Coordinates of C-alpha atoms and ligand atoms in Angstrom, one line a residue:
M284 CA 10.9 -24.2 -12.6
V285 CA 9.6 -21.1 -11.0
N286 CA 5.8 -20.9 -11.3
T287 CA 3.5 -18.0 -11.9
V288 CA 2.8 -15.3 -9.3
L289 CA -0.8 -14.2 -8.9
V290 CA -1.1 -10.5 -8.1
T291 CA -4.5 -9.5 -7.0
G292 CA -5.2 -5.8 -7.3
G293 CA -2.2 -5.6 -9.7
A294 CA -3.9 -2.8 -11.7
G295 CA -4.0 -0.6 -8.6
Y296 CA -1.5 1.9 -7.3
I297 CA 0.9 -0.3 -5.3
G298 CA 0.2 -3.6 -7.1
S299 CA 1.0 -2.1 -10.4
H300 CA 4.4 -0.9 -9.2
V301 CA 5.1 -4.4 -7.9
V302 CA 4.0 -5.9 -11.3
K303 CA 6.4 -3.5 -13.0
L304 CA 9.4 -4.8 -10.9
L305 CA 8.3 -8.4 -11.2
G306 CA 8.0 -8.0 -15.0
E307 CA 11.4 -6.3 -15.2
R308 CA 13.0 -9.4 -13.7
K309 CA 11.0 -11.6 -16.1
E310 CA 8.7 -13.3 -13.6
R311 CA 5.6 -15.1 -14.9
I312 CA 2.7 -12.9 -13.7
V313 CA -1.1 -13.1 -13.8
V314 CA -3.0 -10.1 -12.5
L315 CA -6.5 -10.4 -11.1
D316 CA -8.3 -7.0 -10.7
N317 CA -11.9 -6.0 -11.1
L318 CA -10.8 -2.5 -12.2
S319 CA -13.1 -0.9 -9.6
T320 CA -10.2 1.5 -8.7
G321 CA -7.4 0.1 -10.9
F322 CA -6.6 0.7 -14.5
A323 CA -5.8 -1.9 -17.2
E324 CA -3.1 0.4 -18.7
S325 CA -1.3 0.3 -15.4
V326 CA -0.5 -3.4 -15.8
L327 CA 2.8 -3.2 -17.6
Y328 CA 3.6 -6.9 -17.6
G329 CA 1.9 -10.2 -17.4
E330 CA -1.7 -11.1 -18.2
L331 CA -4.7 -9.3 -16.8
V332 CA -7.8 -11.2 -15.8
V333 CA -10.7 -8.8 -15.0
G334 CA -12.7 -10.2 -12.0
D335 CA -13.2 -10.4 -8.3
V336 CA -10.9 -11.9 -5.7
G337 CA -14.1 -13.3 -4.0
D338 CA -15.1 -15.2 -7.1
Q339 CA -13.8 -18.6 -6.1
A340 CA -14.6 -20.4 -9.3
L341 CA -12.5 -17.9 -11.2
V342 CA -9.6 -17.8 -8.7
E343 CA -9.5 -21.7 -8.7
R344 CA -9.3 -21.7 -12.5
I345 CA -6.5 -19.1 -12.5
L346 CA -4.5 -20.9 -9.9
R347 CA -4.7 -24.1 -11.8
E348 CA -4.3 -22.8 -15.4
Y349 CA -1.4 -20.5 -14.7
E350 CA 0.4 -22.9 -12.4
V351 CA 0.5 -20.4 -9.6
D352 CA 2.5 -21.2 -6.5
S353 CA 2.9 -17.7 -5.0
V354 CA 0.1 -15.1 -4.4
M355 CA 0.6 -11.4 -3.7
H356 CA -2.7 -10.0 -2.4
F357 CA -3.2 -6.3 -2.9
A358 CA -6.9 -6.1 -3.9
A359 CA -8.7 -4.2 -1.1
A360 CA -10.6 -1.0 -0.3
T361 CA -8.0 1.3 1.4
I362 CA -9.4 4.6 2.4
V363 CA -9.7 5.2 6.1
P364 CA -12.5 7.9 6.1
E365 CA -14.5 5.8 3.7
S366 CA -14.2 2.8 5.9
I367 CA -15.8 4.7 8.8
A368 CA -18.7 5.8 6.6
D369 CA -19.2 2.4 4.9
P370 CA -17.7 -0.4 7.1
V371 CA -19.7 -3.2 5.4
K372 CA -17.8 -2.4 2.2
Y373 CA -14.5 -2.9 4.0
Y374 CA -15.5 -6.1 5.7
T375 CA -16.9 -7.4 2.4
N376 CA -14.0 -6.4 0.2
N377 CA -11.2 -7.0 2.6
V378 CA -12.2 -9.8 5.0
C379 CA -14.8 -11.9 3.0
A380 CA -12.9 -11.7 -0.3
S381 CA -9.6 -12.5 1.5
N382 CA -11.2 -15.5 3.1
A383 CA -12.5 -16.7 -0.3
L384 CA -9.0 -16.3 -1.7
L385 CA -7.4 -18.2 1.1
G386 CA -9.9 -21.0 0.6
C387 CA -8.7 -21.3 -3.0
C388 CA -5.0 -21.1 -1.9
R389 CA -5.5 -24.0 0.5
Q390 CA -7.2 -26.1 -2.1
A391 CA -4.4 -25.3 -4.7
G392 CA -1.6 -25.8 -2.2
I393 CA -0.2 -22.3 -2.6
K394 CA 3.3 -22.1 -1.0
Q395 CA 4.0 -18.4 -0.7
F396 CA 1.6 -15.6 0.2
V397 CA 2.5 -12.0 0.4
F398 CA -0.1 -9.7 2.0
S399 CA -0.6 -5.9 1.9
S400 CA -1.4 -5.0 5.4
T401 CA -1.2 -1.6 7.0
A402 CA 0.2 0.5 9.8
A403 CA -3.5 1.2 10.6
V404 CA -3.5 -2.2 12.5
Y405 CA -1.5 -0.4 15.3
G406 CA -4.0 2.4 15.8
Q407 CA -2.1 4.9 18.0
P408 CA 1.0 3.2 19.4
A409 CA 2.5 4.7 22.6
G410 CA 5.1 7.3 21.6
G411 CA 3.9 7.2 17.9
I412 CA 6.5 4.5 16.9
A413 CA 5.4 1.0 16.1
T414 CA 7.5 -2.1 16.2
E415 CA 6.1 -5.4 14.9
D416 CA 5.3 -6.5 18.4
T417 CA 3.5 -3.3 19.4
P418 CA 0.0 -4.5 20.4
E419 CA -2.4 -4.1 17.5
N420 CA -5.3 -1.8 18.3
P421 CA -6.8 -0.5 15.1
I422 CA -9.0 2.6 15.5
N423 CA -11.0 2.4 12.3
P424 CA -12.8 -0.3 10.2
Y425 CA -10.0 -0.3 7.6
G426 CA -7.4 -1.2 10.1
R427 CA -9.6 -3.8 11.7
S428 CA -10.4 -5.4 8.3
K429 CA -6.7 -5.8 7.6
L430 CA -5.9 -7.1 11.1
I431 CA -8.7 -9.8 10.7
S432 CA -7.1 -10.8 7.4
E433 CA -3.7 -11.1 9.0
W434 CA -5.2 -13.5 11.6
M435 CA -6.9 -15.5 8.8
I436 CA -3.6 -15.8 6.9
G437 CA -1.7 -16.7 10.1
D438 CA -4.2 -19.5 10.9
L439 CA -4.0 -21.0 7.4
C440 CA -0.2 -21.0 7.6
S441 CA -0.4 -22.8 10.9
A442 CA -2.7 -25.4 9.4
T443 CA -0.9 -26.0 6.1
D444 CA 2.6 -25.6 4.6
M445 CA 1.8 -22.2 3.2
R446 CA 4.2 -19.5 4.4
S447 CA 3.3 -15.8 4.5
M448 CA 4.9 -12.4 4.6
I449 CA 2.6 -9.8 6.0
L450 CA 3.8 -6.3 5.1
R451 CA 2.4 -3.4 7.1
Y452 CA 2.6 -0.4 4.9
F453 CA 3.0 3.1 6.4
N454 CA 2.1 6.0 4.2
V455 CA 2.8 5.1 0.6
A456 CA 3.4 8.0 -1.8
G457 CA 5.2 9.0 -5.0
S458 CA 5.2 7.3 -8.4
D459 CA 7.3 5.3 -10.8
P460 CA 10.5 7.4 -11.2
E461 CA 10.3 6.7 -15.0
G462 CA 6.8 8.2 -15.1
R463 CA 4.9 5.2 -16.5
I464 CA 2.5 4.6 -13.7
G465 CA 1.4 6.4 -10.5
Q466 CA -1.5 7.1 -8.2
S467 CA -4.5 7.5 -10.5
T468 CA -7.3 6.7 -8.0
I469 CA -10.3 8.9 -8.6
D470 CA -11.3 11.1 -5.6
A471 CA -8.1 10.0 -3.7
T472 CA -7.9 11.4 -0.2
L473 CA -4.2 11.0 0.3
L474 CA -2.3 14.0 1.5
I475 CA 0.6 14.1 -1.0
K476 CA -1.7 13.4 -3.9
I477 CA -4.1 16.1 -3.0
A478 CA -1.4 18.6 -2.2
C479 CA 0.0 18.0 -5.7
E480 CA -3.4 18.4 -7.2
V481 CA -3.8 21.7 -5.4
A482 CA -0.4 22.8 -6.7
L483 CA -1.5 22.1 -10.3
G484 CA -4.9 23.8 -9.8
K485 CA -6.9 20.6 -10.2
V486 CA -8.3 21.0 -6.7
D487 CA -8.8 24.5 -5.3
R488 CA -7.6 24.1 -1.7
L489 CA -5.9 21.8 0.7
Q490 CA -7.5 21.3 4.1
I491 CA -5.2 20.6 7.0
F492 CA -7.1 18.1 9.2
G493 CA -6.2 19.1 12.7
T494 CA -3.7 21.8 13.9
D495 CA -4.0 21.0 17.6
Y496 CA -2.3 17.6 17.7
P497 CA 0.5 17.1 20.4
T498 CA 3.2 17.4 17.7
P499 CA 5.8 20.2 17.2
D500 CA 3.7 22.1 14.7
G501 CA 0.3 20.8 15.8
T502 CA -0.3 18.7 12.6
A503 CA -0.3 15.0 12.3
I504 CA 3.0 13.1 11.5
R505 CA 3.3 10.1 9.2
D506 CA 6.1 7.9 7.8
Y507 CA 5.9 8.4 4.1
I508 CA 7.6 5.7 2.0
H509 CA 8.2 5.9 -1.8
V510 CA 6.1 3.4 -3.7
N511 CA 9.1 2.1 -5.6
D512 CA 11.0 1.3 -2.4
L513 CA 7.8 -0.4 -1.1
A514 CA 7.6 -2.4 -4.4
T515 CA 11.2 -3.6 -4.0
I516 CA 10.3 -5.0 -0.6
H517 CA 7.7 -7.3 -2.2
L518 CA 10.3 -8.9 -4.4
L519 CA 12.7 -9.4 -1.5
A520 CA 9.8 -10.9 0.4
L521 CA 9.0 -13.3 -2.4
D522 CA 12.6 -14.4 -2.7
Y523 CA 12.8 -14.8 1.1
L524 CA 9.7 -17.1 1.1
R525 CA 10.9 -19.0 -2.0
E526 CA 14.1 -19.7 -0.2
G527 CA 12.1 -21.3 2.7
G528 CA 11.9 -18.3 5.0
A529 CA 9.5 -18.6 7.9
S530 CA 6.2 -16.6 8.0
S531 CA 6.9 -13.1 9.2
T532 CA 5.2 -9.7 9.7
L533 CA 7.3 -6.6 8.8
N534 CA 6.8 -2.9 8.9
C535 CA 7.3 -1.0 5.7
G536 CA 8.4 2.6 6.3
Y537 CA 11.5 4.7 6.6
G538 CA 11.5 5.0 10.3
H539 CA 11.0 8.8 10.4
G540 CA 8.1 11.0 9.7
Y541 CA 6.9 14.4 8.5
S542 CA 4.0 16.6 9.6
V543 CA 1.2 17.7 7.3
R544 CA 2.8 21.2 7.3
Q545 CA 6.2 19.7 6.4
V546 CA 4.6 17.9 3.5
I547 CA 2.9 21.1 2.3
A548 CA 6.3 22.9 2.5
A549 CA 7.9 20.2 0.4
V550 CA 5.2 20.5 -2.3
E551 CA 5.6 24.3 -2.3
R552 CA 9.4 23.9 -2.6
V553 CA 9.3 21.4 -5.4
H554 CA 6.6 23.1 -7.4
G555 CA 7.8 26.6 -6.6
S556 CA 4.4 28.0 -5.7
R557 CA 2.3 28.6 -2.6
L558 CA -0.6 26.2 -1.9
N559 CA -4.1 27.4 -1.0
V560 CA -4.3 25.9 2.5
V561 CA -7.3 25.9 4.9
E562 CA -7.0 24.8 8.5
S563 CA -9.8 22.4 9.5
S564 CA -10.8 20.3 12.4
R565 CA -9.4 16.8 13.0
R566 CA -10.5 14.0 10.7
A567 CA -12.2 11.0 12.5
G568 CA -10.0 7.9 12.8
D569 CA -6.7 9.7 12.4
P570 CA -3.9 9.0 14.9
P571 CA -1.6 12.0 15.7
N572 CA 1.7 10.3 15.0
L573 CA 2.5 7.0 13.2
I574 CA 6.1 6.0 12.5
A575 CA 7.6 2.6 11.7
N576 CA 10.4 1.0 13.6
T577 CA 12.2 -0.5 10.6
D578 CA 15.0 -2.5 12.2
A579 CA 13.3 -5.9 11.4
I580 CA 12.8 -5.4 7.7
R581 CA 16.3 -4.0 7.1
K582 CA 17.8 -7.0 8.9
Q583 CA 15.5 -9.8 7.7
L584 CA 15.2 -8.8 4.0
H585 CA 18.5 -6.8 3.7
W586 CA 16.4 -3.9 2.4
H587 CA 18.1 -0.6 1.7
P588 CA 15.8 2.2 0.7
Q589 CA 16.8 4.1 -2.5
L590 CA 14.3 7.0 -2.4
D591 CA 14.2 8.0 1.2
D592 CA 13.8 11.8 0.6
L593 CA 10.6 13.8 0.9
D594 CA 11.4 16.1 -2.0
T595 CA 12.0 13.0 -4.2
I596 CA 8.7 11.5 -3.2
V597 CA 6.9 14.8 -3.9
S598 CA 8.7 15.4 -7.2
T599 CA 7.7 11.9 -8.6
A600 CA 4.1 12.4 -7.3
L601 CA 4.0 15.9 -8.9
A602 CA 5.4 14.6 -12.2
W603 CA 2.6 12.0 -12.3
E604 CA -0.1 14.5 -11.6
E605 CA 1.3 16.7 -14.4
K606 CA 1.1 13.7 -16.7
L607 CA -2.5 12.9 -15.7
L608 CA -3.4 16.6 -16.2
A609 CA -1.8 16.6 -19.7
G610 CA -3.9 13.5 -20.5
M611 CA -7.1 15.3 -19.5
E612 CA -6.4 18.3 -21.7
Ligands
UFG990 N1 -4.5 15.1 5.6 C1 -4.8 16.4 5.6 N2 -5.5 16.9 4.5 C2 -5.8 16.1 3.5 C3 -5.5 14.7 3.5 C4 -4.8 14.2 4.6 O1 -4.5 17.2 6.5 O2 -6.5 16.6 2.5 C5 -3.8 14.5 6.8 C6 -4.5 13.4 7.5 O3 -5.4 14.0 8.4 C7 -3.4 12.6 8.1 C8 -2.3 12.8 7.1 O4 -2.6 13.9 6.3 O5 -3.0 13.2 9.3 C9 -2.1 11.6 6.2 O6 -3.4 11.3 5.6 P1 -3.6 10.4 4.4 O7 -5.1 10.4 4.1 O8 -2.7 10.7 3.3 O9 -3.2 8.9 4.9 P2 -3.7 8.2 6.2 O10 -2.6 8.3 7.2 O11 -5.0 8.5 6.6 O12 -3.8 6.7 5.7 C10 -2.8 6.1 4.9 C11 -3.4 5.0 4.0 C12 -3.9 3.9 4.9 C13 -2.8 3.5 5.8 C14 -2.2 4.6 6.6 C15 -1.1 4.1 7.4 O13 -4.5 5.6 3.3 O14 -4.2 2.9 4.0 O15 -1.8 5.6 5.7 O16 -0.6 5.2 8.2 F1 -3.3 2.6 6.7

């Protein structure tokens, strides 16, 4: 019998897209989310328990009562600038809570653990392209909090028969192509979301943070991956671990990037309007260029992206913003 999957943070942006795909293939799911940034209505399948990942009594009860044998751990604080302003929040939410969860996993004998990590663990890799064996050198508290969590998971896997898949996300964007869920975070700071909000008049202007980077147009370059393609990776990772695959760390991106100006141009193209753009100084903690080498994930998980197209990413993001706007009216 296949047991239940615990999805922490399953009411959040990325977690809810993974829950959707797990539910579509009829997995048994329990979501644990404190709804601090997530939304109950984003959980399309499974059961939602409202609570904290750091609440060990609660987590122990969930693991036992739902017969959980696999954990997907999304719950975290994820905003780079906020992590610089409030590092304690990041070490509490991301490191301490993950450690509490791992303690419960050890006690319950969890077999498979899939972890949401980040390209921010690399900092600024030489040449702007990161392979999984590029030395980690995070340049902000968010990246450091995730790297510490990676180490904790690795150490527990060495000590027990738990196996893990650490997924290092690059820049996740877009929304469910069927329009049911999307990026709803209040006060989001992500480029594509804000650019869409500006296009729709929800926000009055888009600031470009830095126009003097050593890139072709002077603005920073990122590897934007559609959230649905990223969600699919999690199912492949779970299958891989269930089939006995060894613990691994994999980059999640497309292997090519776009500058801030290219993203703005895509939003203008898809929406058919000009954005109100202001050039500003660099934002603290931002690397100039961050792109994934994706050879490993394509080979190991046989992953084939379905939505590797900037205009597709932008059009799903824009459709979701339109839906949110309609809901507010
Ligand atoms: N940017 C702007 N204006 C904005 C927002 C962003 O110019 O209003 C720029 C940023 O300076 C950066 C780029 O757009 O150069 C992307 O910024 P985001 O805030 O969208 O994303 P980040 O690259 O800062 O961080 C995201 C996730 C992290 C993850 C990282 C990995 O938030 O969790 O991608 O690359 F670690």
